[in-house]
Tab-separated table of C-alpha atoms and ligand atoms in Angstrom:
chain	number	residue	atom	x	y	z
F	615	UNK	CA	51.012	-76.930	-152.277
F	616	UNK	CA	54.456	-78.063	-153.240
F	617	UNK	CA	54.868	-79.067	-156.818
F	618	UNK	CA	57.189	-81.209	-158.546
F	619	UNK	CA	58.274	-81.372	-162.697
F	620	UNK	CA	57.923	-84.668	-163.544
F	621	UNK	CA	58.433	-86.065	-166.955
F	622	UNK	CA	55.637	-87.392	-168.763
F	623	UNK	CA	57.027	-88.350	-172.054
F	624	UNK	CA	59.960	-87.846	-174.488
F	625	UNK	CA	60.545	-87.981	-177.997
F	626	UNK	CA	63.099	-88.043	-180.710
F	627	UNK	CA	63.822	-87.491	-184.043
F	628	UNK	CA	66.538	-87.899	-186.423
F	629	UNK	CA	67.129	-86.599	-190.288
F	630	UNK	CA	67.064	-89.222	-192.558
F	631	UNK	CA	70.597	-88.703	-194.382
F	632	UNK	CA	73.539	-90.284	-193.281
F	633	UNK	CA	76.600	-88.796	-193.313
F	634	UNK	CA	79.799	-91.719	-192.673
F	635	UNK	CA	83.530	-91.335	-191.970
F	636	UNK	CA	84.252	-93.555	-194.671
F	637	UNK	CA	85.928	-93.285	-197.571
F	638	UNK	CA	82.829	-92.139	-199.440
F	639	UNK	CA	82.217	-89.757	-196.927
F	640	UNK	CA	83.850	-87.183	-195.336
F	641	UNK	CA	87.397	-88.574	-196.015
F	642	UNK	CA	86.911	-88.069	-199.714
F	643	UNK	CA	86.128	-84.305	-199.616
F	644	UNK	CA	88.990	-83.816	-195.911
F	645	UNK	CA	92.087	-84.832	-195.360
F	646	UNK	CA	91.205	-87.097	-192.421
F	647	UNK	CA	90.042	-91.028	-191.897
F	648	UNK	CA	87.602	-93.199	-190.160
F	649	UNK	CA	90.137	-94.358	-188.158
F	650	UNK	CA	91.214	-91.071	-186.561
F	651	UNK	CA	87.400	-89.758	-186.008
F	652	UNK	CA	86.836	-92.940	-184.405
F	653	UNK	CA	89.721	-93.079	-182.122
F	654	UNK	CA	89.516	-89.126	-181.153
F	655	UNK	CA	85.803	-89.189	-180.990
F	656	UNK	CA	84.134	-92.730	-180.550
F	657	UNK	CA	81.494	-91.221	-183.721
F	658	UNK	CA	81.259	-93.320	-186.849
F	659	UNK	CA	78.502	-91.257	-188.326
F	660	UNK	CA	75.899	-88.688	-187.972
F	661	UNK	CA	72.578	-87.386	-189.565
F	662	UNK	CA	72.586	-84.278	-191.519
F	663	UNK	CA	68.850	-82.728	-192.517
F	664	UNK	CA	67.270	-82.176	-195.856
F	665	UNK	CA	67.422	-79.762	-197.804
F	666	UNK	CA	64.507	-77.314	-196.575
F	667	UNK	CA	64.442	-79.031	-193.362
F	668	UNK	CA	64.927	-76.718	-190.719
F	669	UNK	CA	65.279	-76.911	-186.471
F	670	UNK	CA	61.733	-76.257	-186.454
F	671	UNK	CA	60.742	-79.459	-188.648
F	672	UNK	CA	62.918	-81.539	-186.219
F	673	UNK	CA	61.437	-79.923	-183.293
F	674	UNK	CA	57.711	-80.687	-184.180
F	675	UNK	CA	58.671	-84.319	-185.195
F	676	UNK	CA	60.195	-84.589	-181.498
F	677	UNK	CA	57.503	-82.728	-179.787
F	678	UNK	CA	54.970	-85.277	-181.521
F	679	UNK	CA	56.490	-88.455	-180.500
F	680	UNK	CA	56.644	-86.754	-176.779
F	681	UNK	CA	52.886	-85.660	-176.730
F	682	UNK	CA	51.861	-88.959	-178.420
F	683	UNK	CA	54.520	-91.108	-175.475
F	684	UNK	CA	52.802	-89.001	-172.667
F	685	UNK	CA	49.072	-89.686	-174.118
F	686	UNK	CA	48.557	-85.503	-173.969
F	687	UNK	CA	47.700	-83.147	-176.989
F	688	UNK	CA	48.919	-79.798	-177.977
F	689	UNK	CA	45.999	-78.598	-176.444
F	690	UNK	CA	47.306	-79.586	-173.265
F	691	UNK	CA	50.414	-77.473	-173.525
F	692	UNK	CA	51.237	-73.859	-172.015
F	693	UNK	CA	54.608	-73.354	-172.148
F	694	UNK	CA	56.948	-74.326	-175.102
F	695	UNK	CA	61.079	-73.732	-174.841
F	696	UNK	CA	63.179	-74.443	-177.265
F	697	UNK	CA	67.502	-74.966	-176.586
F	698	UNK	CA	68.640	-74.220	-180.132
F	699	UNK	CA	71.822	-72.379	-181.766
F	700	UNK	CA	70.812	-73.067	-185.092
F	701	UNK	CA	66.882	-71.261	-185.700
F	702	UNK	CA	64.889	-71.120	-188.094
F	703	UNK	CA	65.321	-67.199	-188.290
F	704	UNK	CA	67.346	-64.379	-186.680
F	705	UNK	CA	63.368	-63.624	-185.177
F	706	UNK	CA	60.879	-64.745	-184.075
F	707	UNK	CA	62.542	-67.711	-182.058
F	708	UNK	CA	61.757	-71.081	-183.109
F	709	UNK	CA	59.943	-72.171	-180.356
F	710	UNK	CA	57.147	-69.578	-181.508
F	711	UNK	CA	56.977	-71.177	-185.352
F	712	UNK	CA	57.270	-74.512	-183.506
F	713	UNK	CA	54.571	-73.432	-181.586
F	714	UNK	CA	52.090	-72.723	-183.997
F	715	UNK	CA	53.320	-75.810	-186.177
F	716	UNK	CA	51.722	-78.207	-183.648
F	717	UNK	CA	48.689	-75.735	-182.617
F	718	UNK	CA	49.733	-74.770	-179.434
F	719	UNK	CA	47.371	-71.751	-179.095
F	720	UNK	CA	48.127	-70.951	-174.926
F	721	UNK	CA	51.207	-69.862	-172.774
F	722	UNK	CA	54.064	-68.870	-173.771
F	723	UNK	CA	57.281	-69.683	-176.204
F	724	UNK	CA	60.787	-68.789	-176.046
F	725	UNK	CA	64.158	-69.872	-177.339
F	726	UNK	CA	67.266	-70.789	-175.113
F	727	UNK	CA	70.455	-70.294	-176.327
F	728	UNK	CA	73.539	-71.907	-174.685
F	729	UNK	CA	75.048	-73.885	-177.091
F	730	UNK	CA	75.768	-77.584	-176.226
F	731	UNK	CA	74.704	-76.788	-172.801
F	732	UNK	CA	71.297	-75.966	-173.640
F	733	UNK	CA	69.343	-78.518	-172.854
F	734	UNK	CA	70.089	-78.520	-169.081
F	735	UNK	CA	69.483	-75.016	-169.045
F	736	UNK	CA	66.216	-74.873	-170.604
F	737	UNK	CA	65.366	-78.069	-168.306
F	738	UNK	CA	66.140	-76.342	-165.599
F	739	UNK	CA	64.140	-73.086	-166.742
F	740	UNK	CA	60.799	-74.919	-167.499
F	741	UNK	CA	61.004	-76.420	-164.319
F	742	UNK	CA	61.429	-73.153	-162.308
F	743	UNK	CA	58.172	-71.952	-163.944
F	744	UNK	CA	56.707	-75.453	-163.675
F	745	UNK	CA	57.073	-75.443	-159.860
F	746	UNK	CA	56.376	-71.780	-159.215
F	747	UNK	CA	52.837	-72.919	-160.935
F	748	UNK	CA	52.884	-69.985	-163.266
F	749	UNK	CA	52.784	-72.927	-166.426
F	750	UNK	CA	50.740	-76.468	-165.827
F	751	UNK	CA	52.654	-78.614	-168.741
F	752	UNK	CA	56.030	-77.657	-170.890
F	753	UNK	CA	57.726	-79.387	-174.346
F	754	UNK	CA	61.461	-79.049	-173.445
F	755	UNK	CA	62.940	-79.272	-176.769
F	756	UNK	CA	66.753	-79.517	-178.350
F	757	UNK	CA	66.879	-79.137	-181.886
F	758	UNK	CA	69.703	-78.399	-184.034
F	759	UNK	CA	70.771	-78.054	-187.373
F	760	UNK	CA	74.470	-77.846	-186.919
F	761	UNK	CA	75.099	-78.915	-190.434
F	762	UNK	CA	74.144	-75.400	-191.377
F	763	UNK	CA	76.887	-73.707	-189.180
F	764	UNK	CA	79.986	-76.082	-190.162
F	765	UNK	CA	82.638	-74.785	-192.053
F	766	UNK	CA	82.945	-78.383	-194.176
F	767	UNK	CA	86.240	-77.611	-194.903
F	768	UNK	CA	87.341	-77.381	-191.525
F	769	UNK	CA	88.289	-80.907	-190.436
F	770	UNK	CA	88.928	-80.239	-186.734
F	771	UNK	CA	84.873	-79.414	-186.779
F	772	UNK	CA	82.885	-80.468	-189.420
F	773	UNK	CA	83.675	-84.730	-188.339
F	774	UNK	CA	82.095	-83.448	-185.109
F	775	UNK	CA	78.453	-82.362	-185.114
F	776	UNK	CA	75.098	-83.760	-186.519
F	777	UNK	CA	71.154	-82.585	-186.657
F	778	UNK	CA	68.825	-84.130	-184.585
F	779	UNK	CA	65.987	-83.338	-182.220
F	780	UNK	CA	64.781	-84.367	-178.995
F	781	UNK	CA	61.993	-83.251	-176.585
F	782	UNK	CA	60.683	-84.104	-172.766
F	783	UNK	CA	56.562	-83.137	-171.654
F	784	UNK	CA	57.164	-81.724	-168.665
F	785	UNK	CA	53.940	-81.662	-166.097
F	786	UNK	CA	53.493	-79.989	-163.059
F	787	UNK	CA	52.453	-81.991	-159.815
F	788	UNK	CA	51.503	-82.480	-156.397
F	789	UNK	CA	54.311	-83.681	-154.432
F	790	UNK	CA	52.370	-86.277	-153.004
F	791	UNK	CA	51.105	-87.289	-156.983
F	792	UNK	CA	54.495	-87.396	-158.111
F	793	UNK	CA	55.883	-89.924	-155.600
F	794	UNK	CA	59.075	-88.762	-155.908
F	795	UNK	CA	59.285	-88.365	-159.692
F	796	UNK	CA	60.803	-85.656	-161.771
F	797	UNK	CA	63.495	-83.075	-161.721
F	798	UNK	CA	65.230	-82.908	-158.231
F	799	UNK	CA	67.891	-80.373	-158.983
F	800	UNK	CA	70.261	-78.484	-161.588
F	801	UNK	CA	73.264	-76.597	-161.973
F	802	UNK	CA	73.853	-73.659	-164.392
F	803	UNK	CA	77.194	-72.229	-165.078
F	804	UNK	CA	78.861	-69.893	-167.896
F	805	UNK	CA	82.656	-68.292	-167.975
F	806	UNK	CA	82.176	-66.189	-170.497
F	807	UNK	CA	85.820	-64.719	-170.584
F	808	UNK	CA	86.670	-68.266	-172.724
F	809	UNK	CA	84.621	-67.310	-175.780
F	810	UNK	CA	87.724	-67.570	-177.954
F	811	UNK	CA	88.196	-71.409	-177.373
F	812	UNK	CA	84.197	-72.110	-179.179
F	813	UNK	CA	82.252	-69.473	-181.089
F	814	UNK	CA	80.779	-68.914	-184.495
F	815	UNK	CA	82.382	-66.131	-186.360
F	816	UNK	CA	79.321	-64.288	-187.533
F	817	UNK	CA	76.370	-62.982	-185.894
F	818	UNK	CA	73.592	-60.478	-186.638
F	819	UNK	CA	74.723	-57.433	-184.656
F	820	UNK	CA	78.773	-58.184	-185.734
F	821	UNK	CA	78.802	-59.342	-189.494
F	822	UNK	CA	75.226	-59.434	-190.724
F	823	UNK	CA	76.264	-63.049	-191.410
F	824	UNK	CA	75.399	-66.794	-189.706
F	825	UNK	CA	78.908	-67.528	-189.335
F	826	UNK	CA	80.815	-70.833	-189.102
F	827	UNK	CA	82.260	-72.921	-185.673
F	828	UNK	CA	85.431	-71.853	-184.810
F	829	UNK	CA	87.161	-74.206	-181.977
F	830	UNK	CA	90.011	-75.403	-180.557
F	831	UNK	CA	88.973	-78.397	-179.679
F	832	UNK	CA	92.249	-79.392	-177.492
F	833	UNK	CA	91.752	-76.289	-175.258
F	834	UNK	CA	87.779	-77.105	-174.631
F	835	UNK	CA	88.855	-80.923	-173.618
F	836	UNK	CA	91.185	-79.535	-171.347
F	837	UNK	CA	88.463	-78.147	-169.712
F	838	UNK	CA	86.291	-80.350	-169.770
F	839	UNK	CA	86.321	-83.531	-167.548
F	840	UNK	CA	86.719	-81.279	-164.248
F	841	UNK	CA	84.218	-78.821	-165.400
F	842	UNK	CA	81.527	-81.103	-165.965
F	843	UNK	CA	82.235	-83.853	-162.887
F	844	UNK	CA	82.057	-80.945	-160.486
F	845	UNK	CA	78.926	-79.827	-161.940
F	846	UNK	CA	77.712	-83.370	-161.697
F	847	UNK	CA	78.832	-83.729	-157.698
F	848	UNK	CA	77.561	-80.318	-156.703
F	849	UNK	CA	74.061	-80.936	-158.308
F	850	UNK	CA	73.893	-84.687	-156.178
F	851	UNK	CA	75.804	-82.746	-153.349
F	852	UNK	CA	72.589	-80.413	-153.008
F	853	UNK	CA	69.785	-82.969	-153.160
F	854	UNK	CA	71.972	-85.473	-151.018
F	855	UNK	CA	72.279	-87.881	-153.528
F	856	UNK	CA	75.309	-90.246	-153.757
F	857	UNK	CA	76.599	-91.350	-156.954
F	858	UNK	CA	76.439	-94.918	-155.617
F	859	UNK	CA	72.716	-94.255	-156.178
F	860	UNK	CA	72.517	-93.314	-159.546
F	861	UNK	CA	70.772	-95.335	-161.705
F	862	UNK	CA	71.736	-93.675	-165.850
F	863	UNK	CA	74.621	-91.471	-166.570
F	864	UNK	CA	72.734	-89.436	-169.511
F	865	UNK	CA	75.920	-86.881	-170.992
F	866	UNK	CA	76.426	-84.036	-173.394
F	867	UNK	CA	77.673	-86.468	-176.529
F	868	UNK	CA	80.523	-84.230	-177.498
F	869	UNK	CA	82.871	-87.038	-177.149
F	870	UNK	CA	83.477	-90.262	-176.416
F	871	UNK	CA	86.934	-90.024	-174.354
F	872	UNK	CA	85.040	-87.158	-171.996
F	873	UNK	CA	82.113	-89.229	-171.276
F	874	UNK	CA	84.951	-91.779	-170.309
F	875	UNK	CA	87.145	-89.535	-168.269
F	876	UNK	CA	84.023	-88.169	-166.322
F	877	UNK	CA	82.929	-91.808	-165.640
F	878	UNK	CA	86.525	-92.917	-164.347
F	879	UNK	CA	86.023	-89.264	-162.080
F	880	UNK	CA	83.291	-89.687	-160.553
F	881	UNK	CA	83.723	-93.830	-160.229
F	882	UNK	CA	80.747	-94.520	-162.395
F	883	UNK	CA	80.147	-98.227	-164.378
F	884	UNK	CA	80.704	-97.582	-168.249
F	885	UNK	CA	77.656	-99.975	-168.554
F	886	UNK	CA	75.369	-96.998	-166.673
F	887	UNK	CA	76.141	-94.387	-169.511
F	888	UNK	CA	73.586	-94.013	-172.440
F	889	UNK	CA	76.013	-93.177	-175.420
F	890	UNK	CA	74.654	-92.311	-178.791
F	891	UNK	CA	77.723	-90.576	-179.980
F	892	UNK	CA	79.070	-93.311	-182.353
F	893	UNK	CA	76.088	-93.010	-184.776
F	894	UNK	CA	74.708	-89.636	-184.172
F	895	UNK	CA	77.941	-86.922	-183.641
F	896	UNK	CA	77.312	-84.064	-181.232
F	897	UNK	CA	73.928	-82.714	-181.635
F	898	UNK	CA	74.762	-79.927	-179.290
F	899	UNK	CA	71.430	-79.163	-177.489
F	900	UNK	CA	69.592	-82.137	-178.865
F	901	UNK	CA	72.089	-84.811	-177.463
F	902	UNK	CA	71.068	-85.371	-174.283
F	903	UNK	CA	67.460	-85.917	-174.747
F	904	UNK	CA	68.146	-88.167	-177.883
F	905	UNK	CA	70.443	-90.204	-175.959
F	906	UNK	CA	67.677	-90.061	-172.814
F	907	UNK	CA	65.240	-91.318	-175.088
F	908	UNK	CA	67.370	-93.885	-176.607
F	909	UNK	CA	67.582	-95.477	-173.178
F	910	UNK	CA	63.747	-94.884	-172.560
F	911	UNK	CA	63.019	-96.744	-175.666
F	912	UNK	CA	65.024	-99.651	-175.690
F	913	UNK	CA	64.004	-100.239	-172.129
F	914	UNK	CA	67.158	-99.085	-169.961
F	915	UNK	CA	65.657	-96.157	-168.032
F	916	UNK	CA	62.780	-97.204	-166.588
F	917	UNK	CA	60.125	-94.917	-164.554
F	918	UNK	CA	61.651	-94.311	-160.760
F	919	UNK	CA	65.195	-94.678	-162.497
F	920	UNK	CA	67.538	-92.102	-160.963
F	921	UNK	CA	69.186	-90.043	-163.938
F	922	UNK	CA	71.888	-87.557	-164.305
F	923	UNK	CA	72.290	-85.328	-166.861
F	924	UNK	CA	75.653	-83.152	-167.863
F	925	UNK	CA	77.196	-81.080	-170.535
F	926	UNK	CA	79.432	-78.358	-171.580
F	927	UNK	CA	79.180	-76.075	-174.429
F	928	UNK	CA	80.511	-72.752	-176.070
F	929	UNK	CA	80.125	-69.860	-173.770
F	930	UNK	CA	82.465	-71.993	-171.716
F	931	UNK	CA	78.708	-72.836	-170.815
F	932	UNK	CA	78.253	-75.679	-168.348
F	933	UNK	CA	75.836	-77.802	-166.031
F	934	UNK	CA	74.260	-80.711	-164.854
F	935	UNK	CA	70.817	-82.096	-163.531
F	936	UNK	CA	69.241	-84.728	-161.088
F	937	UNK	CA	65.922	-86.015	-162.098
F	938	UNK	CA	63.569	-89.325	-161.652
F	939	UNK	CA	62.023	-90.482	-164.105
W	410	ACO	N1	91.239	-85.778	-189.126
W	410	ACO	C1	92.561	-85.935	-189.059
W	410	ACO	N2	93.356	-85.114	-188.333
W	410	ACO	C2	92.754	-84.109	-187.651
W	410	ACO	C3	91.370	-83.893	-187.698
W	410	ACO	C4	90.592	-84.773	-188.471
W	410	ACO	N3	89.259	-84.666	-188.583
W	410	ACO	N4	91.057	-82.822	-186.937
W	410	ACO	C5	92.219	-82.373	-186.429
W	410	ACO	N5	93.253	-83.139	-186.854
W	410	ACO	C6	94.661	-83.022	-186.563
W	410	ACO	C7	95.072	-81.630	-186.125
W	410	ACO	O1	95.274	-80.796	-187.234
W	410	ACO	C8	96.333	-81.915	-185.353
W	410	ACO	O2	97.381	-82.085	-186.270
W	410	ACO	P1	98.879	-81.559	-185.945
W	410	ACO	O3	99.321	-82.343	-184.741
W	410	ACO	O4	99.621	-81.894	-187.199
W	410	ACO	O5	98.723	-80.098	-185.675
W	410	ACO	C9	96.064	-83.280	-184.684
W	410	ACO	O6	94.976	-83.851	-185.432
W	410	ACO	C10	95.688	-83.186	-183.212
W	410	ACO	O7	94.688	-82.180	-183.059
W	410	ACO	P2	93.999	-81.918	-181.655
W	410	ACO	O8	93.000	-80.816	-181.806
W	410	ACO	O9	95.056	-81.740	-180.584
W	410	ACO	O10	93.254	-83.320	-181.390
W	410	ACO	P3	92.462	-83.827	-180.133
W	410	ACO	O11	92.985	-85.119	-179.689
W	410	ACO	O12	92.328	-82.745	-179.084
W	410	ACO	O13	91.012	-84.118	-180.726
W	410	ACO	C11	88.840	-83.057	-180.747
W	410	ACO	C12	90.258	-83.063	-181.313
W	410	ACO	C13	88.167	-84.350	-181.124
W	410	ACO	C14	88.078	-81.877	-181.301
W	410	ACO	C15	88.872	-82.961	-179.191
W	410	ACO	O14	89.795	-81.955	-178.803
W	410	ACO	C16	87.525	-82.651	-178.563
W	410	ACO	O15	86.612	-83.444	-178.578
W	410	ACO	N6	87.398	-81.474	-177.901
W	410	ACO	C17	86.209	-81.099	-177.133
W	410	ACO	C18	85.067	-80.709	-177.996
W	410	ACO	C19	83.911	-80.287	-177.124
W	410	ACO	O16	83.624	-80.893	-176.106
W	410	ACO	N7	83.247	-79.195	-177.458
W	410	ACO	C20	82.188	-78.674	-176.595
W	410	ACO	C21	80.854	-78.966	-177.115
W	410	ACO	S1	80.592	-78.352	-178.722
W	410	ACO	C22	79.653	-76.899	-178.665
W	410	ACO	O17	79.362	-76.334	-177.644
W	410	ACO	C23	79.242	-76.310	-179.938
């Protein structure tokens, strides 16, 4: 029997505390303005968690919304993966404490790690085990604390990122039940030789320390627009889709000018991209399912809606994925 990973709910969640460009703001404590953030970026402001709020808080929050959207219960869950950079603890991995914080008692739990990219490659993961029928139903989280890794003194990063969470229930089933629902395809790639140009200088095995984002930023833009639009056509190229028949551009919210520049690629409409980056930053591996279920929620992506999904992240770390939803 041929199975299919369809997606039976999302969910979202996002800190209460709101961090502004204004004057207020950031600009009071860095030498930079609203104006520039908003020009370079297209973000005006982004949510930062509590104090004693961790990844795995956001997680759970996201995870409920998506079991309560798909009508399911923990209990229905076997397989729980987490894209994070920013856990709980050095061990165990956050989807295991996430785990246990919503009573998932079954299957298994694991952490992905590939930075901004991580959604699409722990997407693409649950649905391998999804469709190999080794797992019957996945949560397919992103949750990140990124305030916790910013160097706030560091203008060229700290205007950049946000915390956030979002998370996709993931079921397996019959082809023929699906009716052409859920993931059709994904493509995974990592150069690892340009670690220098995004990284976090500190790390358990290295400095016994968390570290803070190191990037330059010009470098990573350079490479991004081609990276990302030739992940996008090889992943339509292999399930012989055209772009003409995409419904919802869903991208990587890192910014605003490389959603554009991927759009004007791959001759997209502007009006097809779901863009959350003005009020919520780069939330690294949550952005792409906060923005997906921004556009499930106010009633843009609709179920049979043809959705691709991109981004790029440190590593170099890249990919995209084809799915219906
Ligand atoms: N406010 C004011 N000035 C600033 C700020 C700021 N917040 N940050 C940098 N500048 C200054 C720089 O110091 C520089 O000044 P100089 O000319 O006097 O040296 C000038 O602005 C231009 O700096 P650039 O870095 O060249 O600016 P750029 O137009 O490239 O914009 C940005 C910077 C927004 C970071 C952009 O390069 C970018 O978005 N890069 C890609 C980021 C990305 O996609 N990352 C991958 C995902 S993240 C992840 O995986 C964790």
């Amino acid at each position: 029997m041929s199975l299919k990973a369809v997606i039976r709910g999302c969910g979202m969640y996002l800190p209460e505390k709101i961090v502004s460009n204004s004057n207020e703001d950031l600009s009071k404590t860095i030498d930079t303005s609203d104006e520039w953030i908003r020009e370079r970026t297209g973000i005006h402001e982004r949510r930062v968690a509590a104090e004693g709020e961790y990844t795995s808080d956001l997680a759970v929050r996201a995870a409920k919304a998506a079991l309560q959207s798909a009508s399911l219960q923990a209990s229905d869950i076997d397989l729980v993966i987490i894209a994070t950079t920013t856990p709980d603890l050095t061990f165990p991995s956050t989807a295991a404490i996430v785990q246990a914080k919503l009573g998932v008692e079954q299957g298994a739990a694991f952490d992905i790690q590939a930075v901004c990219t991580g959604f699409i490659y722990a997407l693409s993961t649950a649905e391998k085990f999804l469709i190999c029928g080794q797992h019957k139903r996945a949560l397919v989280i992103g949750a990140e604390t990124f305030s916790r890794i910013l160097d706030w003194s560091d203008r060229s990063t700290c205007v950049l990122f946000g915390d956030g969470a979002g998370a996709f229930v993931l079921e397996a089933q019959a082809e023929e039940q699906a009716e052409n629902r859920g993931v059709i395809g994904s493509y995974l790639r990592c150069d690892g030789r340009m670690v220098d140009l995004l990284y976090v200088d500190g790390g358990v095995s290295s400095s016994q320390t968390t570290g803070h984002v190191r990037m330059q930023g010009n470098k990573v833009f350079r490479e991004a627009v081609n990276r990302i639009s030739q992940a996008m056509e090889h992943v339509m190229e292999e399930a012989g889709i055209s772009v003409k028949d995409v419904d919802w551009f869903v991208p990587h919210q890192a910014n605003e000018r490389i959603i554009q520049g991927v759009v004007k690629k791959l001759d997209l409409r502007s009006e097809q991209v779901i863009s959350t980056i003005a009020k919520q930053g780069n939330t690294s591996a949550a952005s792409i399912p906060l923005a997906y279920c921004a556009g499930v929620a106010d009633g843009r992506i609709k179920q049979g809606d043809l959705v691709l999904l991109e981004a790029m992240g440190g590593g170099l770390t890249w990919g995209a994925a084809l799915l219906r939803a």
